[in-house]
Short mmCIF file of C-alpha atoms in Angstrom, two decimals:
data_model
loop_
_atom_site.label_atom_id
_atom_site.label_comp_id
_atom_site.label_asym_id
_atom_site.label_seq_id
_atom_site.Cartn_x
_atom_site.Cartn_y
_atom_site.Cartn_z
CA MET W 200 -24.60 -4.17 11.99
CA THR W 201 -21.24 -5.30 13.38
CA LYS W 202 -20.95 -9.09 13.42
CA THR W 203 -19.72 -10.90 16.54
CA LYS W 204 -16.82 -12.36 14.58
CA GLN W 205 -14.93 -10.23 12.05
CA LEU W 206 -12.25 -10.79 9.46
CA ASN W 207 -8.57 -10.18 10.17
CA ILE W 208 -6.70 -8.58 7.30
CA GLY W 209 -2.98 -7.95 7.09
CA VAL W 210 -0.85 -6.87 4.17
CA LEU W 211 2.42 -8.35 2.89
CA LEU W 212 4.56 -5.38 1.77
CA TYR W 213 6.81 -6.45 -1.08
CA GLY W 214 8.81 -4.11 -3.31
CA CYS W 215 6.61 -2.22 -5.74
CA GLY W 216 3.92 -4.88 -5.52
CA HIS W 217 3.52 -8.62 -6.00
CA HIS W 218 3.02 -8.53 -9.76
CA GLN W 219 6.33 -9.03 -11.55
CA ALA W 220 5.66 -6.02 -13.76
CA ALA W 221 4.62 -3.66 -10.96
CA TRP W 222 7.93 -1.78 -10.90
CA LEU W 223 7.48 -0.91 -14.62
CA MET W 224 4.22 0.95 -13.99
CA PRO W 225 4.54 4.76 -14.37
CA ASP W 226 3.22 5.32 -10.86
CA SER W 227 5.49 2.82 -9.11
CA ALA W 228 7.90 3.94 -6.43
CA ILE W 229 10.85 1.96 -7.73
CA GLU W 230 13.27 4.83 -7.02
CA GLU W 231 12.35 4.60 -3.32
CA ILE W 232 12.60 0.84 -2.91
CA GLY W 233 15.46 1.09 -0.42
CA GLU W 234 14.03 3.96 1.62
CA SER W 235 12.29 3.39 4.94
CA GLY W 236 10.02 6.39 4.26
CA TYR W 237 8.38 4.50 1.40
CA TYR W 238 7.40 1.61 3.66
CA GLN W 239 6.39 4.01 6.40
CA ARG W 240 3.85 5.61 4.01
CA LEU W 241 2.52 2.21 2.93
CA ALA W 242 2.08 1.20 6.61
CA GLN W 243 0.28 4.50 7.36
CA LEU W 244 -2.05 3.77 4.42
CA ALA W 245 -2.76 0.28 5.77
CA GLU W 246 -3.40 1.73 9.21
CA ALA W 247 -5.83 4.24 7.75
CA GLY W 248 -7.77 1.21 6.53
CA CYS W 249 -7.68 -0.32 10.05
CA LEU W 250 -5.74 -3.38 8.81
CA ASP W 251 -4.46 -5.74 11.49
CA ALA W 252 -0.79 -5.86 10.46
CA VAL W 253 1.92 -5.19 7.97
CA PHE W 254 4.12 -8.16 7.24
CA PHE W 255 7.57 -8.56 5.64
CA ALA W 256 8.78 -11.81 4.15
CA ASP W 257 12.55 -12.24 3.72
CA ASN W 258 15.29 -13.75 1.60
CA GLN W 259 18.90 -13.67 2.70
CA SER W 260 20.51 -13.79 -0.70
CA PHE W 261 20.83 -11.57 -3.77
CA PRO W 262 21.86 -13.55 -6.88
CA ALA W 263 21.71 -10.43 -9.11
CA ALA W 264 21.77 -12.71 -12.16
CA ASN W 265 20.31 -10.28 -14.68
CA ALA W 266 19.62 -6.57 -15.17
CA THR W 267 16.05 -6.84 -13.80
CA GLU W 268 16.94 -8.63 -10.57
CA LEU W 269 15.44 -6.63 -7.71
CA PRO W 270 16.54 -6.78 -4.07
CA ALA W 271 12.93 -6.64 -2.81
CA PHE W 272 14.19 -7.32 0.72
CA TRP W 273 16.62 -4.45 0.60
CA LEU W 274 16.10 -3.69 4.28
CA ASP W 275 16.22 -6.10 7.21
CA PRO W 276 12.57 -6.69 8.24
CA VAL W 277 13.04 -6.01 11.98
CA ILE W 278 14.92 -2.76 11.28
CA ASN W 279 12.33 -1.68 8.69
CA LEU W 280 9.47 -2.43 11.07
CA THR W 281 11.18 -0.45 13.82
CA ALA W 282 11.20 2.55 11.46
CA ILE W 283 7.53 1.91 10.67
CA SER W 284 6.69 1.70 14.38
CA GLN W 285 7.72 5.32 14.83
CA VAL W 286 5.10 6.70 12.45
CA THR W 287 2.17 4.33 13.26
CA HIS W 288 0.17 3.85 16.42
CA HIS W 289 -2.07 0.75 16.07
CA ILE W 290 -1.15 -1.58 13.23
CA GLY W 291 0.67 -4.81 13.99
CA LEU W 292 4.23 -5.41 12.78
CA VAL W 293 5.20 -8.91 11.65
CA SER W 294 8.75 -9.93 10.69
CA THR W 295 9.95 -13.16 9.12
CA ILE W 296 12.61 -15.05 11.09
CA SER W 297 14.57 -17.98 9.65
CA SER W 298 15.30 -20.76 12.17
CA THR W 299 17.87 -22.17 9.74
CA PHE W 300 20.09 -19.10 9.98
CA SER W 301 19.10 -17.19 13.14
CA ASN W 302 20.36 -17.35 16.70
CA PRO W 303 17.29 -17.72 18.96
CA TYR W 304 18.69 -15.50 21.75
CA THR W 305 19.37 -12.63 19.36
CA ALA W 306 16.09 -13.05 17.49
CA ALA W 307 14.03 -13.17 20.68
CA ARG W 308 15.78 -10.15 22.10
CA GLN W 309 15.15 -8.10 18.93
CA LEU W 310 11.49 -9.03 18.73
CA LEU W 311 10.89 -8.47 22.44
CA SER W 312 12.66 -5.11 22.23
CA LEU W 313 10.41 -4.02 19.38
CA ASP W 314 7.36 -5.35 21.21
CA HIS W 315 8.25 -3.09 24.15
CA VAL W 316 8.95 -0.13 21.87
CA THR W 317 5.49 -0.57 20.28
CA ASN W 318 3.53 -1.54 23.42
CA GLY W 319 2.74 -4.97 22.12
CA ARG W 320 2.26 -4.76 18.32
CA VAL W 321 4.79 -7.41 17.19
CA GLY W 322 4.45 -10.78 15.53
CA TRP W 323 6.96 -13.13 13.91
CA ASN W 324 6.72 -15.55 11.01
CA LEU W 325 8.83 -18.67 11.42
CA VAL W 326 10.36 -20.06 8.23
CA THR W 327 13.13 -22.56 7.42
CA SER W 328 14.29 -20.75 4.23
CA MET W 329 14.34 -22.18 0.71
CA THR W 330 17.60 -21.72 -1.21
CA ASP W 331 21.22 -22.93 -1.16
CA TRP W 332 22.34 -19.39 -2.03
CA GLU W 333 21.05 -18.21 1.37
CA ALA W 334 22.91 -21.09 3.03
CA LEU W 335 26.13 -20.02 1.35
CA ASN W 336 25.80 -16.63 3.02
CA HIS W 337 25.70 -18.36 6.42
CA SER W 338 28.83 -20.52 6.27
CA MET W 339 26.91 -23.57 5.00
CA ASP W 340 27.68 -25.64 1.88
CA ARG W 341 23.99 -26.08 1.10
CA LEU W 342 20.56 -25.83 2.72
CA PRO W 343 19.92 -28.77 5.04
CA ALA W 344 17.28 -31.32 3.97
CA ARG W 345 13.70 -30.39 4.77
CA ASP W 346 13.28 -32.87 7.66
CA GLU W 347 16.40 -31.54 9.37
CA ARG W 348 15.31 -27.90 8.82
CA TYR W 349 12.00 -28.56 10.45
CA GLN W 350 13.50 -30.46 13.37
CA LYS W 351 15.70 -27.44 13.98
CA ALA W 352 12.72 -25.09 13.55
CA ASP W 353 10.79 -27.03 16.19
CA GLU W 354 13.59 -26.67 18.73
CA PHE W 355 14.13 -23.04 17.71
CA ALA W 356 10.45 -22.21 18.37
CA SER W 357 10.60 -23.90 21.79
CA VAL W 358 13.67 -21.88 22.75
CA MET W 359 12.04 -18.66 21.53
CA GLU W 360 9.00 -19.41 23.74
CA LYS W 361 11.27 -19.89 26.77
CA LEU W 362 13.08 -16.63 26.05
CA PHE W 363 9.88 -14.68 25.42
CA LEU W 364 8.38 -15.81 28.74
CA SER W 365 11.48 -16.13 30.93
CA TRP W 366 10.61 -13.27 33.29
CA ASP W 367 8.01 -10.62 33.92
CA ARG W 368 8.30 -6.86 33.95
CA ALA W 369 6.91 -7.00 37.52
CA ASP W 370 10.18 -8.67 38.56
CA PHE W 371 11.93 -5.38 37.82
CA LEU W 372 11.32 -3.74 41.20
CA SER W 373 13.34 -0.50 40.92
CA SER W 374 12.79 0.09 44.63
CA ARG W 375 15.04 2.86 45.96
CA THR W 376 13.58 2.37 49.44
CA ASP W 377 14.49 -1.31 49.64
CA ASN W 378 17.60 -0.98 47.53
CA ARG W 379 16.30 -3.72 45.18
CA LEU W 380 16.36 -3.39 41.43
CA ILE W 381 15.14 -6.89 40.56
CA ASP W 382 13.67 -9.98 42.19
CA PRO W 383 16.45 -12.46 41.40
CA GLU W 384 14.50 -15.46 42.70
CA LYS W 385 11.98 -14.96 39.88
CA ILE W 386 14.53 -14.38 37.13
CA GLN W 387 16.21 -17.74 36.68
CA PRO W 388 18.03 -19.60 33.91
CA PHE W 389 15.96 -22.27 32.11
CA HIS W 390 18.99 -24.28 30.87
CA HIS W 391 17.86 -25.43 27.46
CA SER W 392 20.10 -28.20 26.13
CA GLY W 393 19.10 -29.61 22.77
CA THR W 394 20.29 -30.97 19.45
CA TYR W 395 20.83 -27.60 17.80
CA PHE W 396 20.84 -25.03 20.59
CA ASN W 397 22.20 -24.69 24.11
CA VAL W 398 20.82 -21.62 25.84
CA LYS W 399 21.16 -20.95 29.52
CA GLY W 400 18.72 -18.02 29.74
CA PRO W 401 16.96 -16.02 30.91
CA SER W 402 16.40 -13.32 28.32
CA SER W 403 17.85 -9.90 29.07
CA THR W 404 14.42 -8.43 28.05
CA PRO W 405 11.25 -9.11 30.10
CA ARG W 406 7.90 -10.36 28.78
CA SER W 407 6.17 -7.96 26.42
CA PRO W 408 3.00 -5.93 27.01
CA GLN W 409 1.01 -8.57 25.11
CA GLY W 410 2.64 -11.50 26.96
CA LYS W 411 4.68 -12.61 23.97
CA PRO W 412 4.87 -11.71 20.25
CA VAL W 413 2.22 -13.40 18.07
CA ALA W 414 3.64 -16.54 16.39
CA MET W 415 2.92 -17.01 12.68
CA GLN W 416 3.94 -19.86 10.35
CA ALA W 417 3.76 -20.26 6.60
CA GLY W 418 4.92 -23.79 5.66
CA ALA W 419 2.44 -25.94 3.76
CA SER W 420 4.35 -29.25 3.75
CA ALA W 421 3.44 -31.99 6.20
CA GLN W 422 6.38 -30.81 8.35
CA GLY W 423 5.24 -27.24 8.12
CA ILE W 424 1.68 -28.01 9.21
CA ALA W 425 3.01 -30.13 12.11
CA LEU W 426 5.20 -27.23 13.19
CA ALA W 427 2.27 -24.81 13.00
CA SER W 428 0.01 -27.12 15.01
CA LYS W 429 2.52 -27.04 17.84
CA HIS W 430 3.68 -23.43 17.91
CA ALA W 431 1.60 -21.07 15.81
CA ASP W 432 -1.17 -18.60 16.75
CA ALA W 433 -1.97 -18.14 13.05
CA VAL W 434 -0.79 -19.41 9.70
CA TYR W 435 -0.31 -17.82 6.30
CA SER W 436 -1.58 -20.24 3.65
CA VAL W 437 -1.58 -20.57 -0.17
CA SER W 438 -5.02 -21.43 -1.52
CA TRP W 439 -5.99 -20.95 -5.16
CA ASN W 440 -9.58 -22.09 -4.65
CA VAL W 441 -12.16 -23.31 -2.11
CA LYS W 442 -11.11 -26.94 -2.62
CA GLN W 443 -7.52 -26.21 -1.70
CA ALA W 444 -8.50 -23.99 1.26
CA LYS W 445 -10.74 -26.74 2.66
CA ALA W 446 -7.99 -29.32 2.27
CA PHE W 447 -5.54 -27.09 4.12
CA ARG W 448 -8.01 -26.44 6.96
CA GLU W 449 -8.65 -30.18 7.31
CA SER W 450 -4.97 -31.03 7.30
CA LEU W 451 -4.26 -28.48 9.97
CA GLN W 452 -7.21 -29.54 12.13
CA LYS W 453 -6.18 -33.20 11.85
CA GLN W 454 -2.65 -32.36 12.96
CA ILE W 455 -3.91 -30.26 15.91
CA LYS W 456 -6.14 -33.11 17.12
CA GLU W 457 -3.17 -35.44 17.07
CA SER W 458 -0.94 -33.01 18.96
CA GLU W 459 -0.37 -32.47 22.67
CA SER W 460 -2.88 -29.57 22.58
CA PRO W 461 -5.91 -30.96 20.69
CA GLU W 462 -8.09 -27.95 21.61
CA ARG W 463 -5.62 -25.45 20.16
CA GLN W 464 -7.20 -22.75 17.97
CA ILE W 465 -5.09 -21.47 15.06
CA LYS W 466 -6.23 -18.78 12.65
CA ILE W 467 -5.79 -19.26 8.92
CA PHE W 468 -4.99 -16.32 6.62
CA PRO W 469 -4.85 -17.27 2.91
CA GLY W 470 -2.99 -14.92 0.61
CA LEU W 471 -5.32 -12.61 -1.38
CA VAL W 472 -4.61 -10.74 -4.62
CA THR W 473 -7.25 -8.18 -5.61
CA TYR W 474 -7.92 -6.18 -8.75
CA VAL W 475 -10.85 -3.90 -7.91
CA GLY W 476 -12.72 -1.29 -9.90
CA ARG W 477 -16.01 0.51 -9.79
CA THR W 478 -16.96 -1.77 -12.66
CA ARG W 479 -15.72 -5.23 -13.54
CA GLU W 480 -14.34 -3.88 -16.79
CA GLU W 481 -12.24 -1.34 -14.86
CA ALA W 482 -10.85 -4.10 -12.65
CA LEU W 483 -9.97 -6.33 -15.62
CA ALA W 484 -8.26 -3.38 -17.31
CA LYS W 485 -6.00 -2.94 -14.25
CA LYS W 486 -4.92 -6.58 -14.46
CA ALA W 487 -4.45 -6.40 -18.21
CA GLU W 488 -2.23 -3.33 -17.92
CA LEU W 489 0.11 -5.19 -15.57
CA ASP W 490 0.05 -8.43 -17.49
CA GLU W 491 1.00 -6.65 -20.74
CA LYS W 492 4.22 -5.47 -19.13
CA LEU W 493 5.12 -8.92 -17.69
CA PRO W 494 8.76 -9.82 -18.43
CA VAL W 495 8.36 -13.34 -19.77
CA ALA W 496 11.96 -14.36 -19.09
CA ASN W 497 11.61 -13.42 -15.40
CA ALA W 498 8.27 -15.19 -15.15
CA LEU W 499 9.80 -18.36 -16.57
CA LYS W 500 12.66 -18.11 -14.14
CA GLN W 501 10.22 -17.86 -11.20
CA LEU W 502 8.26 -20.82 -12.53
CA SER W 503 11.49 -22.81 -12.86
CA PHE W 504 12.19 -22.17 -9.19
CA PHE W 505 8.68 -23.16 -8.12
CA LEU W 506 8.88 -26.38 -10.19
CA GLN W 507 12.61 -27.04 -9.48
CA GLN W 508 13.22 -27.62 -13.20
CA ASP W 509 14.21 -25.53 -16.22
CA CYS W 510 11.15 -24.22 -18.06
CA SER W 511 12.94 -21.76 -20.33
CA ASP W 512 12.63 -23.83 -23.50
CA TRP W 513 8.94 -24.78 -23.05
CA ASP W 514 6.53 -23.53 -25.73
CA LEU W 515 4.58 -20.56 -24.39
CA ASP W 516 1.42 -21.32 -26.39
CA LYS W 517 1.18 -25.03 -25.71
CA ALA W 518 -0.20 -26.87 -22.68
CA VAL W 519 2.05 -27.12 -19.64
CA PRO W 520 4.05 -30.40 -19.77
CA SER W 521 3.19 -33.17 -17.26
CA LEU W 522 4.67 -32.60 -13.83
CA PRO W 523 5.69 -35.05 -11.09
CA PRO W 524 3.22 -35.84 -8.28
CA VAL W 525 3.66 -33.96 -5.00
CA ASP W 526 5.24 -36.93 -3.16
CA ALA W 527 8.05 -36.99 -5.76
CA PHE W 528 8.79 -33.26 -5.38
CA SER W 529 11.62 -31.99 -3.14
CA GLY W 530 11.12 -28.22 -3.42
CA PRO W 531 8.68 -25.82 -1.72
CA VAL W 532 5.62 -28.08 -1.49
CA GLY W 533 2.86 -25.47 -0.83
CA ARG W 534 3.47 -23.46 -3.98
CA TYR W 535 3.90 -26.66 -6.03
CA LYS W 536 0.52 -28.00 -4.90
CA THR W 537 -1.05 -24.68 -5.89
CA ILE W 538 0.45 -24.82 -9.41
CA LEU W 539 -0.85 -28.38 -9.86
CA GLU W 540 -4.27 -27.16 -8.75
CA ILE W 541 -4.26 -24.24 -11.22
CA ILE W 542 -3.29 -26.59 -14.02
CA ASP W 543 -6.01 -29.07 -13.05
CA ASP W 544 -8.63 -26.28 -12.86
CA THR W 545 -7.81 -24.35 -16.00
CA LYS W 546 -5.76 -26.62 -18.35
CA PRO W 547 -3.70 -23.56 -19.28
CA THR W 548 -1.05 -22.90 -21.86
CA LEU W 549 2.30 -21.96 -20.40
CA ARG W 550 1.60 -18.31 -21.17
CA GLU W 551 -1.75 -18.44 -19.36
CA LEU W 552 -0.15 -20.13 -16.32
CA LEU W 553 2.45 -17.35 -16.16
CA GLY W 554 -0.39 -14.86 -16.13
CA TYR W 555 -2.06 -16.63 -13.21
CA LEU W 556 1.20 -16.70 -11.30
CA ALA W 557 2.34 -13.15 -12.14
CA ALA W 558 0.95 -11.67 -8.93
CA GLY W 559 1.26 -13.67 -5.73
CA GLY W 560 2.31 -16.95 -7.34
CA GLY W 561 -1.10 -18.67 -7.24
CA HIS W 562 -2.92 -17.24 -4.23
CA LEU W 563 -6.65 -16.54 -4.28
CA THR W 564 -7.10 -13.89 -6.94
CA LEU W 565 -10.31 -11.84 -6.99
CA ILE W 566 -11.19 -9.47 -9.85
CA GLY W 567 -14.25 -7.22 -9.97
CA THR W 568 -16.27 -4.63 -8.11
CA PRO W 569 -16.06 -4.21 -4.31
CA GLU W 570 -19.33 -6.06 -3.96
CA GLU W 571 -18.16 -9.02 -6.06
CA ILE W 572 -14.84 -9.30 -4.23
CA VAL W 573 -16.38 -9.02 -0.77
CA ASP W 574 -18.97 -11.65 -1.72
CA GLN W 575 -16.11 -14.14 -2.14
CA MET W 576 -14.24 -13.00 0.97
CA GLU W 577 -17.42 -13.39 2.98
CA LEU W 578 -18.08 -16.85 1.47
CA TRP W 579 -14.62 -18.11 2.52
CA PHE W 580 -15.09 -16.58 5.96
CA GLU W 581 -18.52 -18.14 6.54
CA MET W 582 -17.36 -21.52 5.23
CA GLY W 583 -14.70 -21.49 7.95
CA ILE W 584 -11.82 -21.89 5.52
CA ALA W 585 -10.42 -18.40 6.20
CA ASP W 586 -10.33 -16.42 9.43
CA GLY W 587 -8.97 -13.48 7.45
CA PHE W 588 -6.61 -12.77 4.59
CA ASN W 589 -3.03 -11.79 3.98
CA LEU W 590 -3.38 -9.10 1.32
CA MET W 591 -0.82 -9.18 -1.52
CA PRO W 592 -1.33 -6.00 -3.58
CA PRO W 593 -0.36 -6.50 -7.28
CA SER W 594 1.09 -2.97 -7.39
CA LEU W 595 2.06 -0.49 -4.69
CA PRO W 596 0.81 1.92 -3.61
CA SER W 597 -2.13 1.84 -6.07
CA SER W 598 -3.59 -1.62 -5.31
CA LEU W 599 -3.39 -0.97 -1.56
CA GLU W 600 -5.08 2.38 -2.04
CA ASP W 601 -7.82 0.64 -4.03
CA PHE W 602 -8.31 -1.93 -1.24
CA VAL W 603 -8.54 0.71 1.49
CA ASP W 604 -10.76 3.06 -0.55
CA LEU W 605 -13.11 0.55 -2.17
CA ILE W 606 -13.06 -2.86 -0.45
CA VAL W 607 -12.68 -1.86 3.21
CA PRO W 608 -15.87 0.32 3.14
CA GLU W 609 -17.84 -2.58 1.67
CA LEU W 610 -16.53 -4.92 4.35
CA GLN W 611 -17.43 -2.39 7.04
CA LYS W 612 -20.89 -1.90 5.58
CA ARG W 613 -21.57 -5.64 6.01
CA GLY W 614 -20.14 -5.63 9.54
CA LEU W 615 -17.30 -7.93 8.52
CA PHE W 616 -14.45 -5.61 9.45
CA ARG W 617 -13.68 -3.03 12.13
CA GLU W 618 -14.34 0.63 11.65
CA ALA W 619 -11.75 1.58 14.32
CA TYR W 620 -9.11 -0.19 16.33
CA GLN W 621 -10.53 -1.49 19.63
CA GLY W 622 -7.37 -2.86 21.22
CA THR W 623 -3.75 -1.78 21.43
CA THR W 624 -1.83 -5.03 20.84
CA LEU W 625 -1.57 -7.36 17.85
CA ARG W 626 -2.85 -10.17 20.05
CA GLU W 627 -6.01 -8.09 20.68
CA HIS W 628 -6.39 -7.25 16.96
CA PHE W 629 -6.38 -10.97 16.15
CA GLY W 630 -8.72 -11.82 19.05
CA LEU W 631 -6.17 -14.22 20.55
CA ALA W 632 -6.14 -15.39 24.14
CA GLN W 633 -3.86 -13.50 26.47
CA VAL W 634 -0.75 -15.20 27.80
CA GLY W 635 -1.32 -16.62 31.29
CA GLU W 636 0.76 -18.19 34.01
CA SER W 637 -0.03 -21.68 32.66
CA ASP W 638 1.70 -20.69 29.43
CA VAL W 639 4.73 -19.49 31.36
CA LYS W 640 5.00 -22.72 33.37
CA LYS W 641 4.52 -24.85 30.25
CA PHE W 642 7.37 -23.29 28.30
CA VAL W 643 9.86 -22.07 30.90
CA ASN W 644 9.79 -24.79 33.55
#
């Protein structure tokens, strides 16, 4: 029987998969990594499984420091999603947008344009970016401090809202009889004047078929959670276990209650890595096959970035050295908290920690049969710590095929997931409230 409330499930498409060894697998599509057709096929596969959305993260730098450095974000997300939109009909399309580097007018125009092209299937994930190398590609000496980045992101999001809602398609009259193309009284500048942006408005593109693109956010720092509580419809989160997922939900709810909109409802989508087989042994073998190919030097490099210190000379078979507390850490806080949680849970050697982080960097990792995996997904859902999941397949296309072929039917059997798309917009897929006139007045006036 279909349950009243169902899970939302999207997929983060990343290179050949989220496991660092995925590209080395004999069935990987590494030769096609820069071709839109590859991502089109992955999106079609996700749509066949009735997933809510495909999502692209982004990084605007390419250090190319060694022979195995991969430009996983070869294609601009908005352009890639536009190509995907032409071969799909229902699935949502979510692009990452950096407020540190983007111009809000241009970004809003691109997203609104794609939302019109797709009849309302677009979402956007607001980030502040993470590396100085990216800053150097945007005429900056270094990345601004976190507080400044989030202050700018707050203003950026407010300007985006104004642009998204600045005028309605109904104001385009196209009346030959009255010789009136538009209703100019209803299409007015909003004159935003702020610390980082000065935008007269209005947008050159009207409101989208779903009112406005769905707003996502992925920051786990105090500043990130505050930003989400003010602007997001849903958040992508990093949760290794139930304890961490509960803490994130509580932090977000506390921030919402202290905000100007204490009744605001925001969906939470933890990242999810799955290794599924018809038996548990088959699932474990799939993980082992990937782990055996793991390039240790690359894994140490990634860990060094997550920890903001050089780990290359640490002993692989000894316990992980003591790490600073979160309040003394200046890097990406969400991932750092997760690593501390993994260490506290498992007391791993460095080699074991690299194995945990190899796919997804410490997100919820489920290994087993479809029934075992769905048991855990259902538990998180019923506990209220996950409204859905952001799928992070260890290898592509095989792990996504496994999810669609094995896990989705088990979810559907339990009434936890749709058997067919019911709506046409991403806002409808997520079960979000439609944009009303009160929203327009709040952001534009």
